[in-house]
Amino acid sequence: MQHAIVWPEGYIPGFTENFASNEVIVAGLSVADVWPFLNIPSLWPTYYSNSADIRFYDNKGPELEQDVRFFFTTFDFPVEAQVVEHVAPVAGQPARVAWHGWAGDDAETRLDVHHAWLLEDLPGNRVRILTQETQKGKPAQALAKADPNPMINGHQAWLNGLVDAARSAKK
């Protein structure tokens, strides 16, 4: 059985203005290989060009942890974020990280998101990486109608870069 994202109240897919889901399953990697490239945001720009300006608050970092606040720019949005779920890799259970992110300060520009990641080892020396995001607000309505979908395409680029970075580090 494959595991699923844990959704907080108010961010359940289908009840928000936008939802994006991307997943890869690849052979030859493990959660342990991939986790550092996701859990250390300063590495994101090295393999995902749609992330920049990463910084932590309250003398935290460089790794994500439960309740830590951080900032980054993505999809031209300056995103304030706080980790709301953080489960580091442990044999036999999936690793998880999720954050609430927000940008904008009025009814026209406010965007609230729940961006969650799930990494799990599968039989046959494979790893599954699932990322899903729900979004609320007027900017989310516009993103949901965009074709091609920038969230689906952007998150796929993030997944592809994450896998490539983990493979390169393993060589």
PDB file of C-alpha atoms in Angstrom, residues 33-128:
ATOM      1  CA  ASP A  33      19.602   9.565  -1.061  1.00  0.00           C
ATOM      2  CA  VAL A  34      16.888  12.095  -1.876  1.00  0.00           C
ATOM      3  CA  TRP A  35      15.981  13.563   1.529  1.00  0.00           C
ATOM      4  CA  PRO A  36      18.957  15.955   1.982  1.00  0.00           C
ATOM      5  CA  PHE A  37      18.224  17.662  -1.351  1.00  0.00           C
ATOM      6  CA  LEU A  38      14.664  18.376  -0.242  1.00  0.00           C
ATOM      7  CA  ASN A  39      15.271  19.064   3.444  1.00  0.00           C
ATOM      8  CA  ILE A  40      18.051  21.635   2.882  1.00  0.00           C
ATOM      9  CA  PRO A  41      16.384  24.513   1.012  1.00  0.00           C
ATOM     10  CA  SER A  42      19.680  26.209   0.144  1.00  0.00           C
ATOM     11  CA  LEU A  43      20.229  23.270  -2.239  1.00  0.00           C
ATOM     12  CA  TRP A  44      16.958  23.832  -4.118  1.00  0.00           C
ATOM     13  CA  PRO A  45      18.328  26.469  -6.538  1.00  0.00           C
ATOM     14  CA  THR A  46      21.178  24.112  -7.491  1.00  0.00           C
ATOM     15  CA  TYR A  47      18.710  21.757  -9.192  1.00  0.00           C
ATOM     16  CA  TYR A  48      15.449  23.740  -9.462  1.00  0.00           C
ATOM     17  CA  SER A  49      15.701  27.093 -11.209  1.00  0.00           C
ATOM     18  CA  ASN A  50      12.283  28.236  -9.982  1.00  0.00           C
ATOM     19  CA  SER A  51      13.504  28.705  -6.400  1.00  0.00           C
ATOM     20  CA  ALA A  52      15.625  31.546  -5.071  1.00  0.00           C
ATOM     21  CA  ASP A  53      16.213  33.962  -2.194  1.00  0.00           C
ATOM     22  CA  ILE A  54      16.056  31.257   0.483  1.00  0.00           C
ATOM     23  CA  ARG A  55      16.502  32.347   4.066  1.00  0.00           C
ATOM     24  CA  PHE A  56      15.511  31.164   7.514  1.00  0.00           C
ATOM     25  CA  TYR A  57      14.144  33.116  10.467  1.00  0.00           C
ATOM     26  CA  ASP A  58      14.980  32.929  14.173  1.00  0.00           C
ATOM     27  CA  ASN A  59      18.555  31.657  13.658  1.00  0.00           C
ATOM     28  CA  LYS A  60      17.241  28.370  12.258  1.00  0.00           C
ATOM     29  CA  GLY A  61      18.429  26.357   9.264  1.00  0.00           C
ATOM     30  CA  PRO A  62      20.038  25.164   7.152  1.00  0.00           C
ATOM     31  CA  GLU A  63      17.643  22.188   7.398  1.00  0.00           C
ATOM     32  CA  LEU A  64      13.881  22.216   7.608  1.00  0.00           C
ATOM     33  CA  GLU A  65      12.378  21.128  10.918  1.00  0.00           C
ATOM     34  CA  GLN A  66       8.973  21.194  12.580  1.00  0.00           C
ATOM     35  CA  ASP A  67       7.572  24.746  12.953  1.00  0.00           C
ATOM     36  CA  VAL A  68      10.620  26.465  11.413  1.00  0.00           C
ATOM     37  CA  ARG A  69       9.885  29.678   9.459  1.00  0.00           C
ATOM     38  CA  PHE A  70      11.610  30.349   6.151  1.00  0.00           C
ATOM     39  CA  PHE A  71      11.298  32.437   2.989  1.00  0.00           C
ATOM     40  CA  PHE A  72      11.836  31.752  -0.693  1.00  0.00           C
ATOM     41  CA  THR A  73      10.791  33.074  -4.091  1.00  0.00           C
ATOM     42  CA  THR A  74       8.997  30.774  -6.535  1.00  0.00           C
ATOM     43  CA  PHE A  75       6.650  31.373  -9.494  1.00  0.00           C
ATOM     44  CA  ASP A  76       7.439  35.091  -8.997  1.00  0.00           C
ATOM     45  CA  PHE A  77       5.790  34.948  -5.562  1.00  0.00           C
ATOM     46  CA  PRO A  78       7.754  35.991  -2.452  1.00  0.00           C
ATOM     47  CA  VAL A  79       6.685  33.157  -0.149  1.00  0.00           C
ATOM     48  CA  GLU A  80       6.720  33.246   3.618  1.00  0.00           C
ATOM     49  CA  ALA A  81       6.503  29.686   4.903  1.00  0.00           C
ATOM     50  CA  GLN A  82       6.310  27.627   8.053  1.00  0.00           C
ATOM     51  CA  VAL A  83       6.906  23.885   8.293  1.00  0.00           C
ATOM     52  CA  VAL A  84       3.739  22.209   9.583  1.00  0.00           C
ATOM     53  CA  GLU A  85       4.802  18.571   9.168  1.00  0.00           C
ATOM     54  CA  HIS A  86       8.303  17.122   9.376  1.00  0.00           C
ATOM     55  CA  VAL A  87       9.000  13.408   9.602  1.00  0.00           C
ATOM     56  CA  ALA A  88      12.623  12.546   8.827  1.00  0.00           C
ATOM     57  CA  PRO A  89      13.434   9.238   7.148  1.00  0.00           C
ATOM     58  CA  VAL A  90      12.999   6.150   9.335  1.00  0.00           C
ATOM     59  CA  ALA A  91      13.175   2.616   7.967  1.00  0.00           C
ATOM     60  CA  GLY A  92       9.742   1.232   7.175  1.00  0.00           C
ATOM     61  CA  GLN A  93       7.823   4.507   7.082  1.00  0.00           C
ATOM     62  CA  PRO A  94       7.652   7.400   4.638  1.00  0.00           C
ATOM     63  CA  ALA A  95       9.493  10.658   5.169  1.00  0.00           C
ATOM     64  CA  ARG A  96       7.250  13.716   5.089  1.00  0.00           C
ATOM     65  CA  VAL A  97       7.658  17.458   4.951  1.00  0.00           C
ATOM     66  CA  ALA A  98       4.955  20.073   4.426  1.00  0.00           C
ATOM     67  CA  TRP A  99       4.726  23.794   4.801  1.00  0.00           C
ATOM     68  CA  HIS A 100       2.077  26.465   4.845  1.00  0.00           C
ATOM     69  CA  GLY A 101       3.178  29.214   2.516  1.00  0.00           C
ATOM     70  CA  TRP A 102       1.653  32.626   1.929  1.00  0.00           C
ATOM     71  CA  ALA A 103       2.194  35.687  -0.218  1.00  0.00           C
ATOM     72  CA  GLY A 104       0.305  38.934  -0.732  1.00  0.00           C
ATOM     73  CA  ASP A 105      -1.490  41.075   1.785  1.00  0.00           C
ATOM     74  CA  ASP A 106      -4.954  41.856   0.426  1.00  0.00           C
ATOM     75  CA  ALA A 107      -7.948  40.082  -1.111  1.00  0.00           C
ATOM     76  CA  GLU A 108      -6.585  40.477  -4.642  1.00  0.00           C
ATOM     77  CA  THR A 109      -3.017  39.290  -4.038  1.00  0.00           C
ATOM     78  CA  ARG A 110      -3.231  36.916  -1.054  1.00  0.00           C
ATOM     79  CA  LEU A 111      -2.206  33.329  -1.853  1.00  0.00           C
ATOM     80  CA  ASP A 112      -2.183  30.593   0.806  1.00  0.00           C
ATOM     81  CA  VAL A 113      -0.794  27.144   0.059  1.00  0.00           C
ATOM     82  CA  HIS A 114      -0.169  23.820   1.701  1.00  0.00           C
ATOM     83  CA  HIS A 115       2.777  22.182  -0.085  1.00  0.00           C
ATOM     84  CA  ALA A 116       3.447  18.614   1.015  1.00  0.00           C
ATOM     85  CA  TRP A 117       6.059  16.018   0.107  1.00  0.00           C
ATOM     86  CA  LEU A 118       6.075  12.283   0.765  1.00  0.00           C
ATOM     87  CA  LEU A 119       9.102  10.078   0.094  1.00  0.00           C
ATOM     88  CA  GLU A 120       8.965   6.322   0.510  1.00  0.00           C
ATOM     89  CA  ASP A 121      11.177   3.384  -0.312  1.00  0.00           C
ATOM     90  CA  LEU A 122       9.519   0.729  -2.456  1.00  0.00           C
ATOM     91  CA  PRO A 123      10.521  -2.877  -3.155  1.00  0.00           C
ATOM     92  CA  GLY A 124      13.140  -3.419  -5.839  1.00  0.00           C
ATOM     93  CA  ASN A 125      15.444  -0.572  -4.767  1.00  0.00           C
ATOM     94  CA  ARG A 126      12.956   2.097  -5.846  1.00  0.00           C
ATOM     95  CA  VAL A 127      11.859   5.377  -4.308  1.00  0.00           C
ATOM     96  CA  ARG A 128       8.526   7.142  -4.667  1.00  0.00           C
TER      97      ARG A 128
END
